[in-house]
């Protein structure tokens, strides 16, 4: 199951995430892939807003994990600073995946084989237009 969408603005990226939020079930894991500045955190902001999170959502690059309360719990992880998947043991990674809410992981490729099989992988690709993004969503194994 693959969906490819072109987003022409941060608002469109957030609207896409908002629409996706309505489809997600408790326990969903979203793995976000893309370069720095490709729209991953912008996407999480739209998702959080749709889930009723009222506080500002920022990338947890230095804290690794931020937790938010809305209609369901939202766990936002950023693995940019993880150099080895074994480091995930120190942040109790597996327990975060068992949450009754939604878990979103930026730089998810750094988790190695720790991601559940039913993870939704979302790829953000930039082009020559500064605001345009190609966003590809796929369920199951990463491409």
PDB file of C-alpha atoms in Angstrom:
ATOM      1  CA  UNK A   1       0.000   0.000   0.000  1.00  0.00           C
ATOM      2  CA  UNK A   2       1.846   3.105  -1.275  1.00  0.00           C
ATOM      3  CA  UNK A   3       0.570   6.683  -1.470  1.00  0.00           C
ATOM      4  CA  UNK A   4       2.557   9.490  -3.073  1.00  0.00           C
ATOM      5  CA  UNK A   5       1.553  13.119  -2.457  1.00  0.00           C
ATOM      6  CA  UNK A   6       3.068  16.407  -3.577  1.00  0.00           C
ATOM      7  CA  UNK A   7       2.991  19.115  -0.915  1.00  0.00           C
ATOM      8  CA  UNK A   8       3.607  22.687  -2.025  1.00  0.00           C
ATOM      9  CA  UNK A   9       3.688  24.326   1.415  1.00  0.00           C
ATOM     10  CA  UNK A  10       4.145  23.635   5.126  1.00  0.00           C
ATOM     11  CA  UNK A  11       0.379  24.098   5.505  1.00  0.00           C
ATOM     12  CA  UNK A  12      -0.289  21.342   2.949  1.00  0.00           C
ATOM     13  CA  UNK A  13       2.164  19.043   4.752  1.00  0.00           C
ATOM     14  CA  UNK A  14       0.363  19.688   8.039  1.00  0.00           C
ATOM     15  CA  UNK A  15      -3.044  19.145   6.389  1.00  0.00           C
ATOM     16  CA  UNK A  16      -1.836  15.786   5.031  1.00  0.00           C
ATOM     17  CA  UNK A  17      -0.779  14.763   8.545  1.00  0.00           C
ATOM     18  CA  UNK A  18      -4.101  15.952   9.921  1.00  0.00           C
ATOM     19  CA  UNK A  19      -6.001  13.805   7.417  1.00  0.00           C
ATOM     20  CA  UNK A  20      -3.803  10.818   8.243  1.00  0.00           C
ATOM     21  CA  UNK A  21      -4.503  11.261  11.973  1.00  0.00           C
ATOM     22  CA  UNK A  22      -8.152  10.387  11.344  1.00  0.00           C
ATOM     23  CA  UNK A  23      -7.064   7.008   9.894  1.00  0.00           C
ATOM     24  CA  UNK A  24      -4.618   5.999  12.628  1.00  0.00           C
ATOM     25  CA  UNK A  25      -5.447   3.471  15.296  1.00  0.00           C
ATOM     26  CA  UNK A  26      -4.063   3.322  18.808  1.00  0.00           C
ATOM     27  CA  UNK A  27      -0.577   1.812  18.788  1.00  0.00           C
ATOM     28  CA  UNK A  28       0.330   3.089  15.308  1.00  0.00           C
ATOM     29  CA  UNK A  29       4.027   3.663  14.635  1.00  0.00           C
ATOM     30  CA  UNK A  30       5.097   6.164  11.965  1.00  0.00           C
ATOM     31  CA  UNK A  31       8.707   6.112  10.760  1.00  0.00           C
ATOM     32  CA  UNK A  32       9.738   9.405   9.134  1.00  0.00           C
ATOM     33  CA  UNK A  33      12.633   9.485   6.668  1.00  0.00           C
ATOM     34  CA  UNK A  34      14.205  12.494   4.951  1.00  0.00           C
ATOM     35  CA  UNK A  35      16.984  15.038   4.984  1.00  0.00           C
ATOM     36  CA  UNK A  36      17.279  17.857   7.492  1.00  0.00           C
ATOM     37  CA  UNK A  37      14.618  20.449   6.688  1.00  0.00           C
ATOM     38  CA  UNK A  38      12.540  18.122   4.520  1.00  0.00           C
ATOM     39  CA  UNK A  39       9.315  18.563   6.507  1.00  0.00           C
ATOM     40  CA  UNK A  40       9.343  15.791   9.113  1.00  0.00           C
ATOM     41  CA  UNK A  41       8.737  18.009  12.152  1.00  0.00           C
ATOM     42  CA  UNK A  42       6.216  20.106  10.204  1.00  0.00           C
ATOM     43  CA  UNK A  43       4.315  16.872   9.536  1.00  0.00           C
ATOM     44  CA  UNK A  44       4.372  15.940  13.244  1.00  0.00           C
ATOM     45  CA  UNK A  45       3.033  19.405  14.109  1.00  0.00           C
ATOM     46  CA  UNK A  46       0.008  18.839  11.864  1.00  0.00           C
ATOM     47  CA  UNK A  47      -0.524  15.367  13.293  1.00  0.00           C
ATOM     48  CA  UNK A  48      -0.324  16.670  16.861  1.00  0.00           C
ATOM     49  CA  UNK A  49      -2.796  19.459  16.173  1.00  0.00           C
ATOM     50  CA  UNK A  50      -5.263  16.940  14.711  1.00  0.00           C
ATOM     51  CA  UNK A  51      -4.844  14.772  17.823  1.00  0.00           C
ATOM     52  CA  UNK A  52      -5.747  17.723  20.048  1.00  0.00           C
ATOM     53  CA  UNK A  53      -2.264  18.548  21.330  1.00  0.00           C
ATOM     54  CA  UNK A  54      -2.302  22.177  22.448  1.00  0.00           C
ATOM     55  CA  UNK A  55       1.337  22.809  23.323  1.00  0.00           C
ATOM     56  CA  UNK A  56       4.030  23.700  20.756  1.00  0.00           C
ATOM     57  CA  UNK A  57       5.610  20.688  19.035  1.00  0.00           C
ATOM     58  CA  UNK A  58       9.334  20.864  18.354  1.00  0.00           C
ATOM     59  CA  UNK A  59      11.825  18.241  17.259  1.00  0.00           C
ATOM     60  CA  UNK A  60      13.318  16.408  20.252  1.00  0.00           C
ATOM     61  CA  UNK A  61      16.803  16.306  18.705  1.00  0.00           C
ATOM     62  CA  UNK A  62      18.589  16.716  22.030  1.00  0.00           C
ATOM     63  CA  UNK A  63      16.061  15.098  24.381  1.00  0.00           C
ATOM     64  CA  UNK A  64      15.350  12.252  21.892  1.00  0.00           C
ATOM     65  CA  UNK A  65      11.739  11.823  23.126  1.00  0.00           C
ATOM     66  CA  UNK A  66       8.869  14.261  23.698  1.00  0.00           C
ATOM     67  CA  UNK A  67       5.492  13.078  24.949  1.00  0.00           C
ATOM     68  CA  UNK A  68       2.272  15.015  24.339  1.00  0.00           C
ATOM     69  CA  UNK A  69      -1.268  14.641  25.611  1.00  0.00           C
ATOM     70  CA  UNK A  70      -4.247  15.119  23.331  1.00  0.00           C
ATOM     71  CA  UNK A  71      -7.186  12.865  22.482  1.00  0.00           C
ATOM     72  CA  UNK A  72      -4.597  10.087  22.618  1.00  0.00           C
ATOM     73  CA  UNK A  73      -0.954  10.089  23.731  1.00  0.00           C
ATOM     74  CA  UNK A  74       1.597  11.175  21.099  1.00  0.00           C
ATOM     75  CA  UNK A  75       5.215  10.077  21.452  1.00  0.00           C
ATOM     76  CA  UNK A  76       7.591  12.047  19.202  1.00  0.00           C
ATOM     77  CA  UNK A  77      11.113  10.650  18.858  1.00  0.00           C
ATOM     78  CA  UNK A  78      14.113  12.005  16.989  1.00  0.00           C
ATOM     79  CA  UNK A  79      16.921   9.484  16.509  1.00  0.00           C
ATOM     80  CA  UNK A  80      19.284  11.886  14.706  1.00  0.00           C
ATOM     81  CA  UNK A  81      21.836  11.658  17.511  1.00  0.00           C
ATOM     82  CA  UNK A  82      21.643   7.848  17.784  1.00  0.00           C
ATOM     83  CA  UNK A  83      24.702   6.254  16.189  1.00  0.00           C
ATOM     84  CA  UNK A  84      23.959   2.610  17.007  1.00  0.00           C
ATOM     85  CA  UNK A  85      20.549   0.918  17.375  1.00  0.00           C
ATOM     86  CA  UNK A  86      21.767  -0.628  20.670  1.00  0.00           C
ATOM     87  CA  UNK A  87      21.615   2.890  22.176  1.00  0.00           C
ATOM     88  CA  UNK A  88      17.818   2.569  22.017  1.00  0.00           C
ATOM     89  CA  UNK A  89      17.979   0.280  25.046  1.00  0.00           C
ATOM     90  CA  UNK A  90      18.990   3.269  27.190  1.00  0.00           C
ATOM     91  CA  UNK A  91      15.798   5.178  26.293  1.00  0.00           C
ATOM     92  CA  UNK A  92      13.428   2.228  26.803  1.00  0.00           C
ATOM     93  CA  UNK A  93      12.542   2.287  23.084  1.00  0.00           C
ATOM     94  CA  UNK A  94      10.406  -0.873  23.075  1.00  0.00           C
ATOM     95  CA  UNK A  95       8.095   0.446  25.801  1.00  0.00           C
ATOM     96  CA  UNK A  96       7.420   3.583  23.761  1.00  0.00           C
ATOM     97  CA  UNK A  97       6.330   1.364  20.855  1.00  0.00           C
ATOM     98  CA  UNK A  98       3.780  -0.324  23.132  1.00  0.00           C
ATOM     99  CA  UNK A  99       1.988   2.929  23.940  1.00  0.00           C
ATOM    100  CA  UNK A 100      -1.793   3.170  23.602  1.00  0.00           C
ATOM    101  CA  UNK A 101      -1.297   6.256  21.463  1.00  0.00           C
ATOM    102  CA  UNK A 102       0.658   7.158  18.339  1.00  0.00           C
ATOM    103  CA  UNK A 103       4.460   6.950  18.094  1.00  0.00           C
ATOM    104  CA  UNK A 104       6.253   9.055  15.466  1.00  0.00           C
ATOM    105  CA  UNK A 105       9.971   8.543  14.883  1.00  0.00           C
ATOM    106  CA  UNK A 106      12.145  10.988  12.935  1.00  0.00           C
ATOM    107  CA  UNK A 107      15.376   9.517  11.492  1.00  0.00           C
ATOM    108  CA  UNK A 108      13.744   6.107  11.957  1.00  0.00           C
ATOM    109  CA  UNK A 109      16.344   4.346   9.815  1.00  0.00           C
ATOM    110  CA  UNK A 110      18.690   4.653  12.814  1.00  0.00           C
ATOM    111  CA  UNK A 111      16.470   2.229  14.744  1.00  0.00           C
ATOM    112  CA  UNK A 112      17.738  -0.647  12.614  1.00  0.00           C
ATOM    113  CA  UNK A 113      15.509  -3.705  12.988  1.00  0.00           C
ATOM    114  CA  UNK A 114      13.728  -2.414  16.107  1.00  0.00           C
ATOM    115  CA  UNK A 115      10.679  -1.104  14.254  1.00  0.00           C
ATOM    116  CA  UNK A 116       7.498  -3.213  14.220  1.00  0.00           C
ATOM    117  CA  UNK A 117       6.606  -4.931  10.929  1.00  0.00           C
ATOM    118  CA  UNK A 118       3.372  -2.923  10.591  1.00  0.00           C
ATOM    119  CA  UNK A 119       5.175   0.457  10.834  1.00  0.00           C
ATOM    120  CA  UNK A 120       4.035   3.096   8.347  1.00  0.00           C
ATOM    121  CA  UNK A 121       7.102   4.547   6.623  1.00  0.00           C
ATOM    122  CA  UNK A 122       6.835   8.132   5.371  1.00  0.00           C
ATOM    123  CA  UNK A 123       9.539   9.518   3.075  1.00  0.00           C
ATOM    124  CA  UNK A 124      10.065  13.257   2.566  1.00  0.00           C
ATOM    125  CA  UNK A 125      11.931  14.290  -0.573  1.00  0.00           C
ATOM    126  CA  UNK A 126      12.901  17.820  -1.491  1.00  0.00           C
ATOM    127  CA  UNK A 127      13.338  19.199  -4.977  1.00  0.00           C
ATOM    128  CA  UNK A 128      14.483  22.461  -6.490  1.00  0.00           C
ATOM    129  CA  UNK A 129      11.395  24.362  -5.262  1.00  0.00           C
ATOM    130  CA  UNK A 130      12.083  25.347  -1.641  1.00  0.00           C
ATOM    131  CA  UNK A 131       8.504  24.590  -0.497  1.00  0.00           C
ATOM    132  CA  UNK A 132       7.703  21.543  -2.626  1.00  0.00           C
ATOM    133  CA  UNK A 133       7.947  18.066  -1.083  1.00  0.00           C
ATOM    134  CA  UNK A 134       7.202  14.629  -2.432  1.00  0.00           C
ATOM    135  CA  UNK A 135       5.794  12.609   0.442  1.00  0.00           C
ATOM    136  CA  UNK A 136       5.547   8.858   0.007  1.00  0.00           C
ATOM    137  CA  UNK A 137       3.679   6.770   2.574  1.00  0.00           C
ATOM    138  CA  UNK A 138       4.009   2.998   2.676  1.00  0.00           C
ATOM    139  CA  UNK A 139       3.012   0.373   5.220  1.00  0.00           C
ATOM    140  CA  UNK A 140       5.168  -2.576   6.197  1.00  0.00           C
ATOM    141  CA  UNK A 141       8.826  -2.988   5.382  1.00  0.00           C
ATOM    142  CA  UNK A 142      10.842   0.130   4.511  1.00  0.00           C
ATOM    143  CA  UNK A 143      11.775   0.600   0.881  1.00  0.00           C
TER     144      UNK A 143
END
